[in-house]
PDB file of C-alpha atoms in Angstrom:
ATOM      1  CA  UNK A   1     185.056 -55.714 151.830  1.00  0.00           C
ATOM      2  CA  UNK A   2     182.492 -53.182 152.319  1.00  0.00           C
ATOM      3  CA  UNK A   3     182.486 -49.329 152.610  1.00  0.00           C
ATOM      4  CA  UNK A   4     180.201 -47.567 154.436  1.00  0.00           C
ATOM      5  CA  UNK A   5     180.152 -44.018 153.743  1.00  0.00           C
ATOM      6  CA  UNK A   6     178.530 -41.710 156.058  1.00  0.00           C
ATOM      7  CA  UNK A   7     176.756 -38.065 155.651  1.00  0.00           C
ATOM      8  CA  UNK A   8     179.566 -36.130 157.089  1.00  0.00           C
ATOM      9  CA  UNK A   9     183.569 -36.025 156.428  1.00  0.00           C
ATOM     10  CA  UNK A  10     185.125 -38.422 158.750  1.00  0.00           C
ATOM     11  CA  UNK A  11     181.971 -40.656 159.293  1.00  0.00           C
ATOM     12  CA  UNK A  12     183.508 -43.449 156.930  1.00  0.00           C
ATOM     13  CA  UNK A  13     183.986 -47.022 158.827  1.00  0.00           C
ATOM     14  CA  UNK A  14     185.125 -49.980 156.883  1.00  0.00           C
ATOM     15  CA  UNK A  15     183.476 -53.573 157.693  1.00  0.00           C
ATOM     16  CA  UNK A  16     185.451 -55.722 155.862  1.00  0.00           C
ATOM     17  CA  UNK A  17     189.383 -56.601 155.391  1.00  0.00           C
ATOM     18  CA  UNK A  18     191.884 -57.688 153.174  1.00  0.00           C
ATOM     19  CA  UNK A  19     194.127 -60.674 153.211  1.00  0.00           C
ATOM     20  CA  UNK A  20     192.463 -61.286 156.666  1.00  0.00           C
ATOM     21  CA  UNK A  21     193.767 -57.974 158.265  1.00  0.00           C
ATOM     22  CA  UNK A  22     191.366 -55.672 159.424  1.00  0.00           C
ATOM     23  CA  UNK A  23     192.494 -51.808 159.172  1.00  0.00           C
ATOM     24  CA  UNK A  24     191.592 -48.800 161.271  1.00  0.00           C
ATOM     25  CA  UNK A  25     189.311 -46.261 160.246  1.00  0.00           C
ATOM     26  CA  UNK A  26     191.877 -43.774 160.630  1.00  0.00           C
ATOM     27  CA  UNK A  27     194.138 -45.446 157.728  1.00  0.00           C
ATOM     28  CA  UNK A  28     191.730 -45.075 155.129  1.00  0.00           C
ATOM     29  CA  UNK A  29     189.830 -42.148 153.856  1.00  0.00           C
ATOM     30  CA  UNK A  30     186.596 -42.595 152.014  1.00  0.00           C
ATOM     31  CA  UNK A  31     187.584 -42.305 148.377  1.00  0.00           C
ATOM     32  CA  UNK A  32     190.724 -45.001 149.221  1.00  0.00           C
ATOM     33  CA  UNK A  33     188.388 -46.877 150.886  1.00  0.00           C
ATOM     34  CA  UNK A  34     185.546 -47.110 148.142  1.00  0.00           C
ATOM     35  CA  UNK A  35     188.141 -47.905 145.652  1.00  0.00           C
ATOM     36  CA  UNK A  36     188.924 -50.805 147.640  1.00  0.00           C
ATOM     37  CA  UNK A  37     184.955 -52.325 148.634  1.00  0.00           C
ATOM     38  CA  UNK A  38     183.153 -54.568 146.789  1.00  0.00           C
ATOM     39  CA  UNK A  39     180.251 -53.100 147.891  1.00  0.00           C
ATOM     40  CA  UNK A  40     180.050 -49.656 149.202  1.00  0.00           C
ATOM     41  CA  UNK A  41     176.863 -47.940 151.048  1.00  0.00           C
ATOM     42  CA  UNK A  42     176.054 -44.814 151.238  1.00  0.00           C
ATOM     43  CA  UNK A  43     173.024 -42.427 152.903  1.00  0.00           C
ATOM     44  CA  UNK A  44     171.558 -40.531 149.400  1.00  0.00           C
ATOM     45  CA  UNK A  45     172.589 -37.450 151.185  1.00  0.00           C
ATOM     46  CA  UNK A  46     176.340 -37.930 151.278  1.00  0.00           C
ATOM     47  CA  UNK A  47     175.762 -38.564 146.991  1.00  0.00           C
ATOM     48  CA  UNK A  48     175.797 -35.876 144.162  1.00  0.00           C
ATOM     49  CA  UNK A  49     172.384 -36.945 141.352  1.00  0.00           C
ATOM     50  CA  UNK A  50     172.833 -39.494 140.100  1.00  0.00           C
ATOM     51  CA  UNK A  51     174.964 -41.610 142.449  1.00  0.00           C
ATOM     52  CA  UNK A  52     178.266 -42.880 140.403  1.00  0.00           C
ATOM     53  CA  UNK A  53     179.860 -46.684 141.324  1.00  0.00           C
ATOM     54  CA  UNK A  54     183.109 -46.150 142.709  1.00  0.00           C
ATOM     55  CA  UNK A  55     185.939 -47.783 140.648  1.00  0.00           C
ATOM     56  CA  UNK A  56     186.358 -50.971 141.414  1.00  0.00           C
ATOM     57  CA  UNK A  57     183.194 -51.214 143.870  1.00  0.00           C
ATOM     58  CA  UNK A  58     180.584 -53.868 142.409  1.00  0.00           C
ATOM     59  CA  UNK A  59     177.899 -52.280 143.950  1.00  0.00           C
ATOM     60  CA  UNK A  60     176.581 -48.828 145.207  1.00  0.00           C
ATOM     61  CA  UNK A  61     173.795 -49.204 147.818  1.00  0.00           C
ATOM     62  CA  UNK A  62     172.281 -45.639 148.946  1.00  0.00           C
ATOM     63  CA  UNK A  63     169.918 -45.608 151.270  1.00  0.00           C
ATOM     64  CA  UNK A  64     166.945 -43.732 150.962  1.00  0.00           C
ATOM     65  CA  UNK A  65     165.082 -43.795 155.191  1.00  0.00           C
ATOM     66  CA  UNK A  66     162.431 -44.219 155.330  1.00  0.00           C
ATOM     67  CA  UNK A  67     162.060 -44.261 151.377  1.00  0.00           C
ATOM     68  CA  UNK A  68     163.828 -47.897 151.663  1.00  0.00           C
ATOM     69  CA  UNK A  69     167.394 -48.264 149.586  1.00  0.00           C
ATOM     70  CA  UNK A  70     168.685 -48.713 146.150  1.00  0.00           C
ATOM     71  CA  UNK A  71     171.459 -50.608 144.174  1.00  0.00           C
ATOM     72  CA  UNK A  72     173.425 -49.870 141.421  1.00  0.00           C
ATOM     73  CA  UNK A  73     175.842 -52.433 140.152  1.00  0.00           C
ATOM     74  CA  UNK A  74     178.792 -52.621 138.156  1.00  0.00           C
ATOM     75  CA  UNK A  75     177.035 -53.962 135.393  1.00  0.00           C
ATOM     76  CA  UNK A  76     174.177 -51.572 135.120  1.00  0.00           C
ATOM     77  CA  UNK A  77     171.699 -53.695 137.240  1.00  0.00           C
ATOM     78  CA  UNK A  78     169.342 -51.879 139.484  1.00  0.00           C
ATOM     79  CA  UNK A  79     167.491 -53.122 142.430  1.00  0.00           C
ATOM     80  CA  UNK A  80     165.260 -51.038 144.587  1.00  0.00           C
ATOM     81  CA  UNK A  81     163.535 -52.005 147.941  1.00  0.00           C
ATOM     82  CA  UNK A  82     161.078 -50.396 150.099  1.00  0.00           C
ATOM     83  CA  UNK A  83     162.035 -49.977 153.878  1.00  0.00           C
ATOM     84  CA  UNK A  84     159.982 -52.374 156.003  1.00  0.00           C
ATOM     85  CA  UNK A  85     157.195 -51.384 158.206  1.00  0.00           C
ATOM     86  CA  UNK A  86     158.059 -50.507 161.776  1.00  0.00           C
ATOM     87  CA  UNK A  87     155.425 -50.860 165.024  1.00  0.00           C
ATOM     88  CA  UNK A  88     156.366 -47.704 165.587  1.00  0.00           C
ATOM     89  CA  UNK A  89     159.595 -44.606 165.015  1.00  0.00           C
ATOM     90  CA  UNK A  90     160.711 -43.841 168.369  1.00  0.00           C
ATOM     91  CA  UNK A  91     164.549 -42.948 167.453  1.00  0.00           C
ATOM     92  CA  UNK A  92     166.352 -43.433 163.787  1.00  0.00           C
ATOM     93  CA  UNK A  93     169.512 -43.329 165.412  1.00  0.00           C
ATOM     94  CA  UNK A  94     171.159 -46.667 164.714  1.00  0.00           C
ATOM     95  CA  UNK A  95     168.990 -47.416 161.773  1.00  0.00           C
ATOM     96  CA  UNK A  96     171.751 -46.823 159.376  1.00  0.00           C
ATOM     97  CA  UNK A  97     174.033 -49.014 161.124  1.00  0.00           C
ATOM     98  CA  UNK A  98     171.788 -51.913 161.591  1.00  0.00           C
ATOM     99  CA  UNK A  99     170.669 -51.884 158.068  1.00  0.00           C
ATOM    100  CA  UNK A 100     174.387 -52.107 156.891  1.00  0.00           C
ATOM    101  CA  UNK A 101     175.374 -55.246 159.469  1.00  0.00           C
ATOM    102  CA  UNK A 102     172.269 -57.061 157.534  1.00  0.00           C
ATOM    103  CA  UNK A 103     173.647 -55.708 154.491  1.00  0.00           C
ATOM    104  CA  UNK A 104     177.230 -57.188 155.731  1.00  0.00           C
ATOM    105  CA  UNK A 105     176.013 -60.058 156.771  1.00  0.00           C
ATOM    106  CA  UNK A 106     174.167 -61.043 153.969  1.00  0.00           C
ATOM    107  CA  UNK A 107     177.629 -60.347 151.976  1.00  0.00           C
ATOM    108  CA  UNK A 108     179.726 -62.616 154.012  1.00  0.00           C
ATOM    109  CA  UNK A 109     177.386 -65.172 153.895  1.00  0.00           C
ATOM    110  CA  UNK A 110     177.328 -64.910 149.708  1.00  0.00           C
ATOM    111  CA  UNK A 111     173.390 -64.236 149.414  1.00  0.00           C
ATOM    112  CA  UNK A 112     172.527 -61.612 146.647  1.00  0.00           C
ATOM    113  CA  UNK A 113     172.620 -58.138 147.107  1.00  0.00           C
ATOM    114  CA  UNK A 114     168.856 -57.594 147.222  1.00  0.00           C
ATOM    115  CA  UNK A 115     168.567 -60.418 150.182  1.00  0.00           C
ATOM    116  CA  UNK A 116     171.314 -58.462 151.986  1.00  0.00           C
ATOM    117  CA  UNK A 117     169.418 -55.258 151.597  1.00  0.00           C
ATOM    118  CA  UNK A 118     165.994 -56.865 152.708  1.00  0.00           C
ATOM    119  CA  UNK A 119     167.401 -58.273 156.176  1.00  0.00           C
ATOM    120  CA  UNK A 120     169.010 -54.613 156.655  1.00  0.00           C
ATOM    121  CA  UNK A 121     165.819 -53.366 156.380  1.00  0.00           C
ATOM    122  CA  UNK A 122     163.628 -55.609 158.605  1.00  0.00           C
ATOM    123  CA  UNK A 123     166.483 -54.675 161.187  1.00  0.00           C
ATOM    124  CA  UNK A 124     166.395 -50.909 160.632  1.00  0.00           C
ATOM    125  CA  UNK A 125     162.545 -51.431 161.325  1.00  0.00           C
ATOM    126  CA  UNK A 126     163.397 -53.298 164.327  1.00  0.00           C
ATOM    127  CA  UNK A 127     165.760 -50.392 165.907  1.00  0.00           C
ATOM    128  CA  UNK A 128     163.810 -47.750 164.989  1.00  0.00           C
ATOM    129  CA  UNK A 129     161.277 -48.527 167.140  1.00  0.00           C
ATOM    130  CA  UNK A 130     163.388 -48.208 170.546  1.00  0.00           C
ATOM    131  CA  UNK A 131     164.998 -44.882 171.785  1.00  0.00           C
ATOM    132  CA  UNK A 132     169.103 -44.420 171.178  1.00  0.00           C
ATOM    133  CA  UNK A 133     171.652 -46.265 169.736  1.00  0.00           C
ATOM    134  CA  UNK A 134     172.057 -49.567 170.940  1.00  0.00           C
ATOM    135  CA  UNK A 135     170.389 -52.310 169.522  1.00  0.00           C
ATOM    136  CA  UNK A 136     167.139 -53.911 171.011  1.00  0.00           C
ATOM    137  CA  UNK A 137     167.709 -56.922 172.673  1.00  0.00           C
ATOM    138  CA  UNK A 138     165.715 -58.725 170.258  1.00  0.00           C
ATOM    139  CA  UNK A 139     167.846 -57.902 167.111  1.00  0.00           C
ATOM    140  CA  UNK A 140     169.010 -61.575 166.807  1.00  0.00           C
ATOM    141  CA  UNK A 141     165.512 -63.415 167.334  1.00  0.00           C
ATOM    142  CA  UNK A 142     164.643 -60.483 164.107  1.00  0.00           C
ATOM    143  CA  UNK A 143     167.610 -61.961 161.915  1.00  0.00           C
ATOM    144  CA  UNK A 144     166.544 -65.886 162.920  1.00  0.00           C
ATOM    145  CA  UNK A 145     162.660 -65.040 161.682  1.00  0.00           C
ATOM    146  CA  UNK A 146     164.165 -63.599 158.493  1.00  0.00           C
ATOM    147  CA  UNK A 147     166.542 -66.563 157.791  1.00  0.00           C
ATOM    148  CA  UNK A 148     163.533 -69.128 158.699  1.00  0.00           C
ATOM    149  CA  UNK A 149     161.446 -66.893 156.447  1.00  0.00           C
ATOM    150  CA  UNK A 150     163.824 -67.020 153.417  1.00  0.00           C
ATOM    151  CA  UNK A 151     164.099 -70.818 153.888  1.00  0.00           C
ATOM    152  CA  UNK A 152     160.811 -71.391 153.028  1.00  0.00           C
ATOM    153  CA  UNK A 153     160.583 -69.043 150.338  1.00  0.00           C
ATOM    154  CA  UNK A 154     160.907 -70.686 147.372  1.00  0.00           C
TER     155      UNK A 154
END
């Protein structure tokens, strides 16, 4: 399960389920829903210095913008990555949510934290360069270069 914990009260969403049922945002509130994550992520702004692992969470992952995004996990491991390059910033709006459905995916598919947070960001880079909220068409043919990338990184 993941958490994803927004800047403002009321802005949590859960991705993730347990025993196969998926629950409402409504049910949960952000501290109930932490406790329950295995990974929870979080914008650095929504975080008191320095940012504490919810109980029971394995990992913390705070973004940072365009500053990229760091990890904190249970067991005191740290990973930091830079954001990726973007053509160009027309709109950040989305960013956030991109970067945590690479982050997601990466979960579900049992890669590493770190690989998780590197497709997020080569996503993020991708929305931020179109205007609004909805992803650019071309968001899957992004996640298919990074796969094919990865592949043939040894």
């Amino acid at each position: 399960c993941v958490c994803l914990a927004g800047a403002t009260a009321g802005a949590t969403a859960l991705a993730g389920g347990w025993g196969g049922s998926w629950r409402g945002v409504a049910e949960w509130d952000a501290g109930q829903a932490a406790r329950r994550a295995d990974i929870v992520i979080a914008a650095a702004d929504a975080l008191g210095e320095p940012p504490a692992l919810p109980a029971g969470a394995h990992w913390l992952v705070v973004t940072h913008g365009a500053d990229g995004a760091s990890a904190h996990g249970r067991d005191r491991q740290h990973l930091d990555r830079p954001a990726m390059p973007a053509a160009c910033v027309a709109d950040t709006t989305g960013a956030g949510d991109v970067y945590a459905a690479g982050l997601v995916h990466g979960a579900m598919a049992g890669w590493p934290v770190g690989r998780g947070m590197d497709l997020g960001a080569a996503l993020a880079a991708r929305q931020v360069a179109v205007p609004g909220p909805v992803p650019p068409p071309d968001l899957a043919g992004v996640a298919a270069r990074f796969h094919a990338s990865v592949a043939q990184t040894p």
